[in-house]
Amino acid sequence: MKQSISLRRLQKTLASGSTGRCAGRVLGARSPRSYSTHPPNARLNIPVDYSTTPLLAHTSQTALSSAELPPEVRNSTTKRMNLFQAINDALSIALTEDENVLVFGEDVAFGGVFRCTMKLAENFGGGRVFNTPLTEQGIMGFGIGLAAEGMRPVAEIQFADYVYPAFDQLVNEAAKFRYRDGSCGRSVGGLTVRMPCGGVGHGALYHSQSPESLFTHIPGLRVIMPRSPLQAKGLLLSAIRSNDPCIFMEPKILYRAAVEQVPLGPYTLPLSKAEVLKQGKDVTIISYGQPLYICSSAIQKAEQDLGISIELIDLRTVYPWDKETVFKSVQKTGRCMVVHEAMVNAGIGAEVAAAIQEHPETFIRLEAPVARVAGWSIPTPLLYEKFNFPDVARIYDNVKKLLDY
Amino acid sequence: MTARFLPRAAPRQVANFLPRGAPNFAFRAGTRAASSISQRPGSSHVSFPGAVKSAFTSDLKFALSADSPALPTYRVVDQDGNVVDQSFKPDLSDEEVVKLYKTMLTISIMDIIMFDAQRQGRLSFYMVSAGEEAISVGSASVLDKGDVVFCQYREQGVFAQRGFTLNDFMNQLFANKKDPGKGRNMPVHYGSRDLNIHTISSPLATQIPHAAGAAYGLKMQRMNDPSLPPRVVVVYFGEGAASEGDFHAALNIAATRSCPVVFICRNNGYAISTPTLEQYRGDGIASRGIGYGIDTVRVDGNDIWAVREVTKRAREMALEDGGRPILIEAMSYRVSHHSTSDDSFAYRARVEVEDWKRRDNPIARLRKYMEARGLWDESKEKEARESIRRDVLKAFSEAEREKKPPIRAMFEDVYEELTPDLKAQMGELRDHLEKYPEEYDLSEFEGGISSLRQ
């Protein structure tokens, strides 16, 4: 019994995101876990305060002000949700509006290990929201078969770290289905694959990975990573409605940590369209998912210390990605940095940097080499996560290097 | 493979795991209330949740694989064309029997011609289905038009039986502009939307879980709209493919989700050079079905009547009680080489192959059956062979003469719409081809370079 209590606590901690950077300040005082604290004199590497970050809509007014929302939603109301609740809301809307939508995966029926599918089986029936046997290749193959017959399956892979058994199905089947069927016109565009990804403070090798760049090397797939509840809801609904197979990666550290006002009712946000989160004129920082919050903190410090202004871009869809927005920004600022958790080699940063230097009008505007701040070329080790993933200090320092070049 | 011990092992989740509506007697507030699920005093059966029907025994005895008799192989007609299942009643008119025979013969003659065409370099690749015509033609002949089919690649007979014409075969084989695959796939990777057969892909066994998912989709569609006709999904694969993880995943998921799917394994003794002794040590593929809780039958794949009877019954069973999967293992012998890239005499004796060709093959067996009933004779055989040969050659030369699809087709259908990147790359290729016109022959492609203009 003792053991099961401690396991339960472990599970709760992992699912809560109340770990590492994000809640270290709260836990640090009373928790003996050294990995969740930060140095007492740190000025840069202090935990993200999600309750004040400018990247989340803390008021209803902010949430509804986005020009991307349809008019009827902009005139509606909002509700405070965290990321898992926003995902749940989107799934619930999708299941309501289209009887062909099905939700399945390992342990989704009781609500999911991260609570994203709470109450869905109760509300929509066990025929539409159900557990599968523990087999990722089976889940993916099953989803492809459903989509091939006109259904809109939303499959869940419990952790992005466990998507590899399904890789053959994704690469050789889902991505190529429309292409090989040619004028027969069948595809598995109805397929959406959700998977929690990214660091969580103590996920180590197999509960931390961000394999997005592996998917971006597969023609035929759309790869999406939201940064916030409002965005997650709109992008997930877009992915489910999209007629291309979509990989939807959810930064699990944000499931509980990121809370904002989310418009009620259905709305979508555009795929393959980046969002300029903050205008600036001296440096462009490009990122997606959770590191955007770190970037935002670093930008505040750098602007304050160095008297510059930095533009922050959220790619949102990492493939096919919005080159135009990025080129336009870099042409303006002349300096650019890409930030992501996944290892630097052949990561999203490599593609973005290569595209920038390859684009004649952007290349001639560069005043410094494109910087990449990303995970080192190692697996994600338990004890060393804080030295591996981009943090405020590394981003801050790279801004200085870009300016000093 | 996965060690998701952190969230997975939490017992609280197991409590929440029970189906809604099921009496939730087992758990309360995270405490395991073991009394009602565990053993009652004096009980003769285990109440472990993992095997609820298991009786206790005080004999320590391993179930020895060698002790289980091999599952029998069902046949209707023996090697000499005599009916051995006395309960069997043919359900086809004489004309229909002859038609089935001619379909098998067509496949077999097309195979010989196309194999040679590949040898002459007129085709990049080919795979014959010699020895397995009865499995594909026979099973397809009892399916409904609306049933959805997934193939591996040695099921030309399924296509032919469902209405794929010789022109359809040839257009795909020559990858001309009439090929629905737009020249993207290797030869023999056929597909047809009209015939409800999904396009073949090379990776083995990937189609097996697709079939389970598709079957679940059909089941849900009919639940949403009961006016739809009941349909099943049928999926074909070889005994070699059954060693892939996708086979395991598919059968298990089809059983747990009660999917109306018929799995048809063509066990022809070889996976390229690998004999079944190196493929598995159990009783073929059929014995595995039972392990997944799937009703299973083994059938003589050289007996088209047996294949038809078994498939017909399997289809009915798959639709009973809301749906369930059925496994058919059809035994045969791969008379031919694996493909045009294979010389099978490198790993098996020529005499063995010749023996199978002579002793028993599905076409000869149906012919004997027909001859015994006066439906067929040597002159009809000769006439049929000649006319089929003419038809194949006609379709062959027509398809060979057709132009190739437009070059633009290489960029299309990756996504629903061309992405900005793909449009740019198409322009880049166009500029390049214009700059180096001598380096490429565009003449055989429909529209030449013009298809690359936006």
PDB file of N, CA and C in Angstrom, chain B residues 326-404:
ATOM      1  N   ILE B 326     -12.636 -13.028 -37.962  1.00  0.00           N
ATOM      2  CA  ILE B 326     -12.485 -14.447 -38.286  1.00  0.00           C
ATOM      3  C   ILE B 326     -11.134 -14.601 -39.002  1.00  0.00           C
ATOM      4  N   LEU B 327     -10.460 -15.698 -38.702  1.00  0.00           N
ATOM      5  CA  LEU B 327      -9.182 -15.967 -39.370  1.00  0.00           C
ATOM      6  C   LEU B 327      -9.295 -17.209 -40.240  1.00  0.00           C
ATOM      7  N   ILE B 328      -8.867 -17.062 -41.493  1.00  0.00           N
ATOM      8  CA  ILE B 328      -8.807 -18.198 -42.415  1.00  0.00           C
ATOM      9  C   ILE B 328      -7.345 -18.406 -42.800  1.00  0.00           C
ATOM     10  N   GLU B 329      -6.847 -19.610 -42.637  1.00  0.00           N
ATOM     11  CA  GLU B 329      -5.504 -19.905 -43.149  1.00  0.00           C
ATOM     12  C   GLU B 329      -5.674 -20.820 -44.362  1.00  0.00           C
ATOM     13  N   ALA B 330      -5.324 -20.296 -45.506  1.00  0.00           N
ATOM     14  CA  ALA B 330      -5.483 -21.060 -46.749  1.00  0.00           C
ATOM     15  C   ALA B 330      -4.122 -21.617 -47.151  1.00  0.00           C
ATOM     16  N   MET B 331      -4.034 -22.943 -47.167  1.00  0.00           N
ATOM     17  CA  MET B 331      -2.760 -23.606 -47.447  1.00  0.00           C
ATOM     18  C   MET B 331      -2.569 -23.752 -48.965  1.00  0.00           C
ATOM     19  N   SER B 332      -1.346 -23.426 -49.405  1.00  0.00           N
ATOM     20  CA  SER B 332      -1.059 -23.610 -50.826  1.00  0.00           C
ATOM     21  C   SER B 332       0.454 -23.747 -50.997  1.00  0.00           C
ATOM     22  N   TYR B 333       0.883 -23.684 -52.212  1.00  0.00           N
ATOM     23  CA  TYR B 333       2.319 -23.782 -52.478  1.00  0.00           C
ATOM     24  C   TYR B 333       2.681 -22.721 -53.511  1.00  0.00           C
ATOM     25  N   ARG B 334       3.739 -21.921 -53.187  1.00  0.00           N
ATOM     26  CA  ARG B 334       4.140 -20.874 -54.129  1.00  0.00           C
ATOM     27  C   ARG B 334       4.904 -21.525 -55.277  1.00  0.00           C
ATOM     28  N   VAL B 335       4.181 -21.804 -56.349  1.00  0.00           N
ATOM     29  CA  VAL B 335       4.756 -22.534 -57.475  1.00  0.00           C
ATOM     30  C   VAL B 335       5.830 -21.693 -58.164  1.00  0.00           C
ATOM     31  N   SER B 336       5.636 -20.391 -58.163  1.00  0.00           N
ATOM     32  CA  SER B 336       6.508 -19.504 -58.935  1.00  0.00           C
ATOM     33  C   SER B 336       7.686 -18.999 -58.100  1.00  0.00           C
ATOM     34  N   HIS B 337       8.539 -18.243 -58.773  1.00  0.00           N
ATOM     35  CA  HIS B 337       9.532 -17.471 -58.031  1.00  0.00           C
ATOM     36  C   HIS B 337       8.793 -16.421 -57.227  1.00  0.00           C
ATOM     37  N   HIS B 338       9.467 -15.875 -56.197  1.00  0.00           N
ATOM     38  CA  HIS B 338       8.838 -14.847 -55.369  1.00  0.00           C
ATOM     39  C   HIS B 338       8.458 -13.644 -56.231  1.00  0.00           C
ATOM     40  N   SER B 339       9.395 -13.223 -57.053  1.00  0.00           N
ATOM     41  CA  SER B 339       9.129 -12.092 -57.950  1.00  0.00           C
ATOM     42  C   SER B 339      10.104 -12.208 -59.104  1.00  0.00           C
ATOM     43  N   THR B 340      10.067 -11.229 -59.992  1.00  0.00           N
ATOM     44  CA  THR B 340      11.017 -11.245 -61.106  1.00  0.00           C
ATOM     45  C   THR B 340      12.442 -10.974 -60.641  1.00  0.00           C
ATOM     46  N   SER B 341      12.586 -10.525 -59.397  1.00  0.00           N
ATOM     47  CA  SER B 341      13.938 -10.282 -58.874  1.00  0.00           C
ATOM     48  C   SER B 341      14.471 -11.499 -58.123  1.00  0.00           C
ATOM     49  N   ASP B 342      13.793 -12.617 -58.245  1.00  0.00           N
ATOM     50  CA  ASP B 342      14.142 -13.782 -57.437  1.00  0.00           C
ATOM     51  C   ASP B 342      14.273 -15.014 -58.325  1.00  0.00           C
ATOM     52  N   ASP B 343      15.303 -15.822 -58.062  1.00  0.00           N
ATOM     53  CA  ASP B 343      15.406 -17.129 -58.696  1.00  0.00           C
ATOM     54  C   ASP B 343      15.265 -18.166 -57.593  1.00  0.00           C
ATOM     55  N   SER B 344      14.101 -18.774 -57.499  1.00  0.00           N
ATOM     56  CA  SER B 344      13.816 -19.607 -56.328  1.00  0.00           C
ATOM     57  C   SER B 344      14.571 -20.929 -56.354  1.00  0.00           C
ATOM     58  N   PHE B 345      15.172 -21.257 -57.497  1.00  0.00           N
ATOM     59  CA  PHE B 345      15.938 -22.510 -57.514  1.00  0.00           C
ATOM     60  C   PHE B 345      17.256 -22.368 -56.772  1.00  0.00           C
ATOM     61  N   ALA B 346      17.537 -21.161 -56.313  1.00  0.00           N
ATOM     62  CA  ALA B 346      18.710 -20.955 -55.455  1.00  0.00           C
ATOM     63  C   ALA B 346      18.460 -21.513 -54.062  1.00  0.00           C
ATOM     64  N   TYR B 347      17.196 -21.731 -53.684  1.00  0.00           N
ATOM     65  CA  TYR B 347      16.927 -22.199 -52.326  1.00  0.00           C
ATOM     66  C   TYR B 347      15.917 -23.350 -52.263  1.00  0.00           C
ATOM     67  N   ARG B 348      15.451 -23.838 -53.393  1.00  0.00           N
ATOM     68  CA  ARG B 348      14.579 -25.024 -53.342  1.00  0.00           C
ATOM     69  C   ARG B 348      14.765 -25.829 -54.622  1.00  0.00           C
ATOM     70  N   ALA B 349      14.483 -27.102 -54.513  1.00  0.00           N
ATOM     71  CA  ALA B 349      14.753 -27.989 -55.635  1.00  0.00           C
ATOM     72  C   ALA B 349      13.716 -27.801 -56.736  1.00  0.00           C
ATOM     73  N   ARG B 350      14.222 -27.801 -57.961  1.00  0.00           N
ATOM     74  CA  ARG B 350      13.339 -27.682 -59.118  1.00  0.00           C
ATOM     75  C   ARG B 350      12.288 -28.807 -59.123  1.00  0.00           C
ATOM     76  N   VAL B 351      12.705 -29.957 -58.665  1.00  0.00           N
ATOM     77  CA  VAL B 351      11.806 -31.115 -58.699  1.00  0.00           C
ATOM     78  C   VAL B 351      10.607 -30.921 -57.764  1.00  0.00           C
ATOM     79  N   GLU B 352      10.878 -30.255 -56.642  1.00  0.00           N
ATOM     80  CA  GLU B 352       9.805 -29.990 -55.678  1.00  0.00           C
ATOM     81  C   GLU B 352       8.726 -29.107 -56.333  1.00  0.00           C
ATOM     82  N   VAL B 353       9.187 -28.111 -57.031  1.00  0.00           N
ATOM     83  CA  VAL B 353       8.268 -27.174 -57.680  1.00  0.00           C
ATOM     84  C   VAL B 353       7.487 -27.886 -58.785  1.00  0.00           C
ATOM     85  N   GLU B 354       8.231 -28.650 -59.577  1.00  0.00           N
ATOM     86  CA  GLU B 354       7.589 -29.372 -60.686  1.00  0.00           C
ATOM     87  C   GLU B 354       6.544 -30.334 -60.151  1.00  0.00           C
ATOM     88  N   ASP B 355       6.877 -30.953 -59.041  1.00  0.00           N
ATOM     89  CA  ASP B 355       5.976 -31.900 -58.409  1.00  0.00           C
ATOM     90  C   ASP B 355       4.660 -31.220 -58.038  1.00  0.00           C
ATOM     91  N   TRP B 356       4.775 -30.040 -57.428  1.00  0.00           N
ATOM     92  CA  TRP B 356       3.567 -29.313 -57.039  1.00  0.00           C
ATOM     93  C   TRP B 356       2.761 -28.889 -58.258  1.00  0.00           C
ATOM     94  N   LYS B 357       3.469 -28.429 -59.259  1.00  0.00           N
ATOM     95  CA  LYS B 357       2.776 -27.993 -60.477  1.00  0.00           C
ATOM     96  C   LYS B 357       1.950 -29.135 -61.047  1.00  0.00           C
ATOM     97  N   ARG B 358       2.559 -30.328 -61.069  1.00  0.00           N
ATOM     98  CA  ARG B 358       1.919 -31.474 -61.692  1.00  0.00           C
ATOM     99  C   ARG B 358       0.867 -32.101 -60.796  1.00  0.00           C
ATOM    100  N   ARG B 359       1.273 -32.301 -59.512  1.00  0.00           N
ATOM    101  CA  ARG B 359       0.443 -33.095 -58.626  1.00  0.00           C
ATOM    102  C   ARG B 359      -0.857 -32.382 -58.277  1.00  0.00           C
ATOM    103  N   ASP B 360      -0.719 -31.122 -57.922  1.00  0.00           N
ATOM    104  CA  ASP B 360      -1.906 -30.439 -57.442  1.00  0.00           C
ATOM    105  C   ASP B 360      -1.772 -28.947 -57.636  1.00  0.00           C
ATOM    106  N   ASN B 361      -2.660 -28.410 -58.401  1.00  0.00           N
ATOM    107  CA  ASN B 361      -2.744 -26.961 -58.412  1.00  0.00           C
ATOM    108  C   ASN B 361      -4.197 -26.583 -58.616  1.00  0.00           C
ATOM    109  N   PRO B 362      -4.567 -25.383 -58.179  1.00  0.00           N
ATOM    110  CA  PRO B 362      -5.996 -25.039 -58.093  1.00  0.00           C
ATOM    111  C   PRO B 362      -6.695 -25.029 -59.446  1.00  0.00           C
ATOM    112  N   ILE B 363      -5.961 -24.660 -60.479  1.00  0.00           N
ATOM    113  CA  ILE B 363      -6.605 -24.589 -61.797  1.00  0.00           C
ATOM    114  C   ILE B 363      -6.899 -25.995 -62.300  1.00  0.00           C
ATOM    115  N   ALA B 364      -5.912 -26.872 -62.181  1.00  0.00           N
ATOM    116  CA  ALA B 364      -6.108 -28.247 -62.643  1.00  0.00           C
ATOM    117  C   ALA B 364      -7.235 -28.923 -61.864  1.00  0.00           C
ATOM    118  N   ARG B 365      -7.310 -28.625 -60.571  1.00  0.00           N
ATOM    119  CA  ARG B 365      -8.318 -29.295 -59.757  1.00  0.00           C
ATOM    120  C   ARG B 365      -9.742 -28.880 -60.174  1.00  0.00           C
ATOM    121  N   LEU B 366      -9.927 -27.590 -60.411  1.00  0.00           N
ATOM    122  CA  LEU B 366     -11.260 -27.157 -60.848  1.00  0.00           C
ATOM    123  C   LEU B 366     -11.547 -27.699 -62.248  1.00  0.00           C
ATOM    124  N   ARG B 367     -10.492 -27.778 -63.058  1.00  0.00           N
ATOM    125  CA  ARG B 367     -10.697 -28.317 -64.412  1.00  0.00           C
ATOM    126  C   ARG B 367     -11.191 -29.768 -64.357  1.00  0.00           C
ATOM    127  N   LYS B 368     -10.557 -30.534 -63.465  1.00  0.00           N
ATOM    128  CA  LYS B 368     -10.980 -31.938 -63.325  1.00  0.00           C
ATOM    129  C   LYS B 368     -12.431 -32.022 -62.855  1.00  0.00           C
ATOM    130  N   TYR B 369     -12.775 -31.140 -61.914  1.00  0.00           N
ATOM    131  CA  TYR B 369     -14.158 -31.102 -61.411  1.00  0.00           C
ATOM    132  C   TYR B 369     -15.123 -30.815 -62.558  1.00  0.00           C
ATOM    133  N   MET B 370     -14.738 -29.836 -63.406  1.00  0.00           N
ATOM    134  CA  MET B 370     -15.613 -29.444 -64.519  1.00  0.00           C
ATOM    135  C   MET B 370     -15.691 -30.555 -65.565  1.00  0.00           C
ATOM    136  N   GLU B 371     -14.533 -31.152 -65.825  1.00  0.00           N
ATOM    137  CA  GLU B 371     -14.507 -32.221 -66.836  1.00  0.00           C
ATOM    138  C   GLU B 371     -15.383 -33.397 -66.410  1.00  0.00           C
ATOM    139  N   ALA B 372     -15.343 -33.702 -65.119  1.00  0.00           N
ATOM    140  CA  ALA B 372     -16.157 -34.817 -64.610  1.00  0.00           C
ATOM    141  C   ALA B 372     -17.645 -34.543 -64.793  1.00  0.00           C
ATOM    142  N   ARG B 373     -18.007 -33.288 -64.874  1.00  0.00           N
ATOM    143  CA  ARG B 373     -19.424 -32.932 -65.055  1.00  0.00           C
ATOM    144  C   ARG B 373     -19.750 -32.560 -66.501  1.00  0.00           C
ATOM    145  N   GLY B 374     -18.800 -32.746 -67.356  1.00  0.00           N
ATOM    146  CA  GLY B 374     -19.031 -32.469 -68.771  1.00  0.00           C
ATOM    147  C   GLY B 374     -19.108 -30.989 -69.121  1.00  0.00           C
ATOM    148  N   LEU B 375     -18.557 -30.153 -68.230  1.00  0.00           N
ATOM    149  CA  LEU B 375     -18.589 -28.708 -68.493  1.00  0.00           C
ATOM    150  C   LEU B 375     -17.390 -28.246 -69.301  1.00  0.00           C
ATOM    151  N   TRP B 376     -16.403 -29.088 -69.410  1.00  0.00           N
ATOM    152  CA  TRP B 376     -15.138 -28.641 -69.973  1.00  0.00           C
ATOM    153  C   TRP B 376     -14.446 -29.782 -70.687  1.00  0.00           C
ATOM    154  N   ASP B 377     -13.691 -29.445 -71.699  1.00  0.00           N
ATOM    155  CA  ASP B 377     -12.886 -30.485 -72.359  1.00  0.00           C
ATOM    156  C   ASP B 377     -11.650 -29.836 -72.960  1.00  0.00           C
ATOM    157  N   GLU B 378     -10.838 -30.679 -73.597  1.00  0.00           N
ATOM    158  CA  GLU B 378      -9.550 -30.222 -74.107  1.00  0.00           C
ATOM    159  C   GLU B 378      -9.717 -29.102 -75.134  1.00  0.00           C
ATOM    160  N   SER B 379     -10.747 -29.197 -75.995  1.00  0.00           N
ATOM    161  CA  SER B 379     -10.882 -28.176 -77.041  1.00  0.00           C
ATOM    162  C   SER B 379     -11.308 -26.839 -76.439  1.00  0.00           C
ATOM    163  N   LYS B 380     -12.195 -26.912 -75.417  1.00  0.00           N
ATOM    164  CA  LYS B 380     -12.589 -25.677 -74.751  1.00  0.00           C
ATOM    165  C   LYS B 380     -11.390 -25.044 -74.051  1.00  0.00           C
ATOM    166  N   GLU B 381     -10.576 -25.882 -73.460  1.00  0.00           N
ATOM    167  CA  GLU B 381      -9.379 -25.410 -72.775  1.00  0.00           C
ATOM    168  C   GLU B 381      -8.475 -24.662 -73.757  1.00  0.00           C
ATOM    169  N   LYS B 382      -8.253 -25.286 -74.920  1.00  0.00           N
ATOM    170  CA  LYS B 382      -7.366 -24.731 -75.921  1.00  0.00           C
ATOM    171  C   LYS B 382      -7.898 -23.389 -76.412  1.00  0.00           C
ATOM    172  N   GLU B 383      -9.193 -23.383 -76.669  1.00  0.00           N
ATOM    173  CA  GLU B 383      -9.835 -22.167 -77.168  1.00  0.00           C
ATOM    174  C   GLU B 383      -9.760 -21.039 -76.134  1.00  0.00           C
ATOM    175  N   ALA B 384     -10.056 -21.404 -74.873  1.00  0.00           N
ATOM    176  CA  ALA B 384     -10.020 -20.402 -73.806  1.00  0.00           C
ATOM    177  C   ALA B 384      -8.617 -19.827 -73.663  1.00  0.00           C
ATOM    178  N   ARG B 385      -7.619 -20.700 -73.641  1.00  0.00           N
ATOM    179  CA  ARG B 385      -6.240 -20.245 -73.470  1.00  0.00           C
ATOM    180  C   ARG B 385      -5.838 -19.298 -74.601  1.00  0.00           C
ATOM    181  N   GLU B 386      -6.218 -19.660 -75.817  1.00  0.00           N
ATOM    182  CA  GLU B 386      -5.844 -18.806 -76.955  1.00  0.00           C
ATOM    183  C   GLU B 386      -6.526 -17.452 -76.891  1.00  0.00           C
ATOM    184  N   SER B 387      -7.823 -17.474 -76.545  1.00  0.00           N
ATOM    185  CA  SER B 387      -8.535 -16.199 -76.548  1.00  0.00           C
ATOM    186  C   SER B 387      -8.049 -15.306 -75.396  1.00  0.00           C
ATOM    187  N   ILE B 388      -7.755 -15.916 -74.234  1.00  0.00           N
ATOM    188  CA  ILE B 388      -7.231 -15.117 -73.117  1.00  0.00           C
ATOM    189  C   ILE B 388      -5.880 -14.523 -73.494  1.00  0.00           C
ATOM    190  N   ARG B 389      -5.037 -15.338 -74.117  1.00  0.00           N
ATOM    191  CA  ARG B 389      -3.713 -14.886 -74.514  1.00  0.00           C
ATOM    192  C   ARG B 389      -3.811 -13.682 -75.458  1.00  0.00           C
ATOM    193  N   ARG B 390      -4.741 -13.783 -76.401  1.00  0.00           N
ATOM    194  CA  ARG B 390      -4.960 -12.662 -77.333  1.00  0.00           C
ATOM    195  C   ARG B 390      -5.387 -11.401 -76.587  1.00  0.00           C
ATOM    196  N   ASP B 391      -6.338 -11.573 -75.658  1.00  0.00           N
ATOM    197  CA  ASP B 391      -6.844 -10.426 -74.894  1.00  0.00           C
ATOM    198  C   ASP B 391      -5.730  -9.766 -74.077  1.00  0.00           C
ATOM    199  N   VAL B 392      -4.917 -10.621 -73.448  1.00  0.00           N
ATOM    200  CA  VAL B 392      -3.823 -10.072 -72.626  1.00  0.00           C
ATOM    201  C   VAL B 392      -2.860  -9.276 -73.498  1.00  0.00           C
ATOM    202  N   LEU B 393      -2.495  -9.854 -74.640  1.00  0.00           N
ATOM    203  CA  LEU B 393      -1.519  -9.186 -75.512  1.00  0.00           C
ATOM    204  C   LEU B 393      -2.076  -7.882 -76.075  1.00  0.00           C
ATOM    205  N   LYS B 394      -3.373  -7.879 -76.329  1.00  0.00           N
ATOM    206  CA  LYS B 394      -4.010  -6.663 -76.843  1.00  0.00           C
ATOM    207  C   LYS B 394      -3.936  -5.554 -75.781  1.00  0.00           C
ATOM    208  N   ALA B 395      -4.344  -5.899 -74.558  1.00  0.00           N
ATOM    209  CA  ALA B 395      -4.293  -4.912 -73.473  1.00  0.00           C
ATOM    210  C   ALA B 395      -2.855  -4.477 -73.218  1.00  0.00           C
ATOM    211  N   PHE B 396      -1.948  -5.432 -73.324  1.00  0.00           N
ATOM    212  CA  PHE B 396      -0.515  -5.179 -73.135  1.00  0.00           C
ATOM    213  C   PHE B 396      -0.038  -4.098 -74.096  1.00  0.00           C
ATOM    214  N   SER B 397      -0.310  -4.312 -75.393  1.00  0.00           N
ATOM    215  CA  SER B 397       0.256  -3.362 -76.359  1.00  0.00           C
ATOM    216  C   SER B 397      -0.447  -2.012 -76.288  1.00  0.00           C
ATOM    217  N   GLU B 398      -1.736  -2.011 -75.968  1.00  0.00           N
ATOM    218  CA  GLU B 398      -2.420  -0.728 -75.791  1.00  0.00           C
ATOM    219  C   GLU B 398      -1.807   0.070 -74.654  1.00  0.00           C
ATOM    220  N   ALA B 399      -1.598  -0.610 -73.546  1.00  0.00           N
ATOM    221  CA  ALA B 399      -1.066   0.083 -72.357  1.00  0.00           C
ATOM    222  C   ALA B 399       0.360   0.558 -72.589  1.00  0.00           C
ATOM    223  N   GLU B 400       1.134  -0.263 -73.297  1.00  0.00           N
ATOM    224  CA  GLU B 400       2.528   0.082 -73.534  1.00  0.00           C
ATOM    225  C   GLU B 400       2.649   1.328 -74.399  1.00  0.00           C
ATOM    226  N   ARG B 401       1.662   1.519 -75.274  1.00  0.00           N
ATOM    227  CA  ARG B 401       1.704   2.657 -76.196  1.00  0.00           C
ATOM    228  C   ARG B 401       1.265   3.974 -75.555  1.00  0.00           C
ATOM    229  N   GLU B 402       0.506   3.891 -74.453  1.00  0.00           N
ATOM    230  CA  GLU B 402      -0.020   5.107 -73.818  1.00  0.00           C
ATOM    231  C   GLU B 402       1.112   5.997 -73.317  1.00  0.00           C
ATOM    232  N   LYS B 403       0.848   7.272 -73.285  1.00  0.00           N
ATOM    233  CA  LYS B 403       1.805   8.211 -72.696  1.00  0.00           C
ATOM    234  C   LYS B 403       1.888   7.991 -71.186  1.00  0.00           C
ATOM    235  N   LYS B 404       2.972   8.501 -70.603  1.00  0.00           N
ATOM    236  CA  LYS B 404       3.118   8.461 -69.146  1.00  0.00           C
ATOM    237  C   LYS B 404       2.320   9.626 -68.548  1.00  0.00           C
TER     238      LYS B 404
END
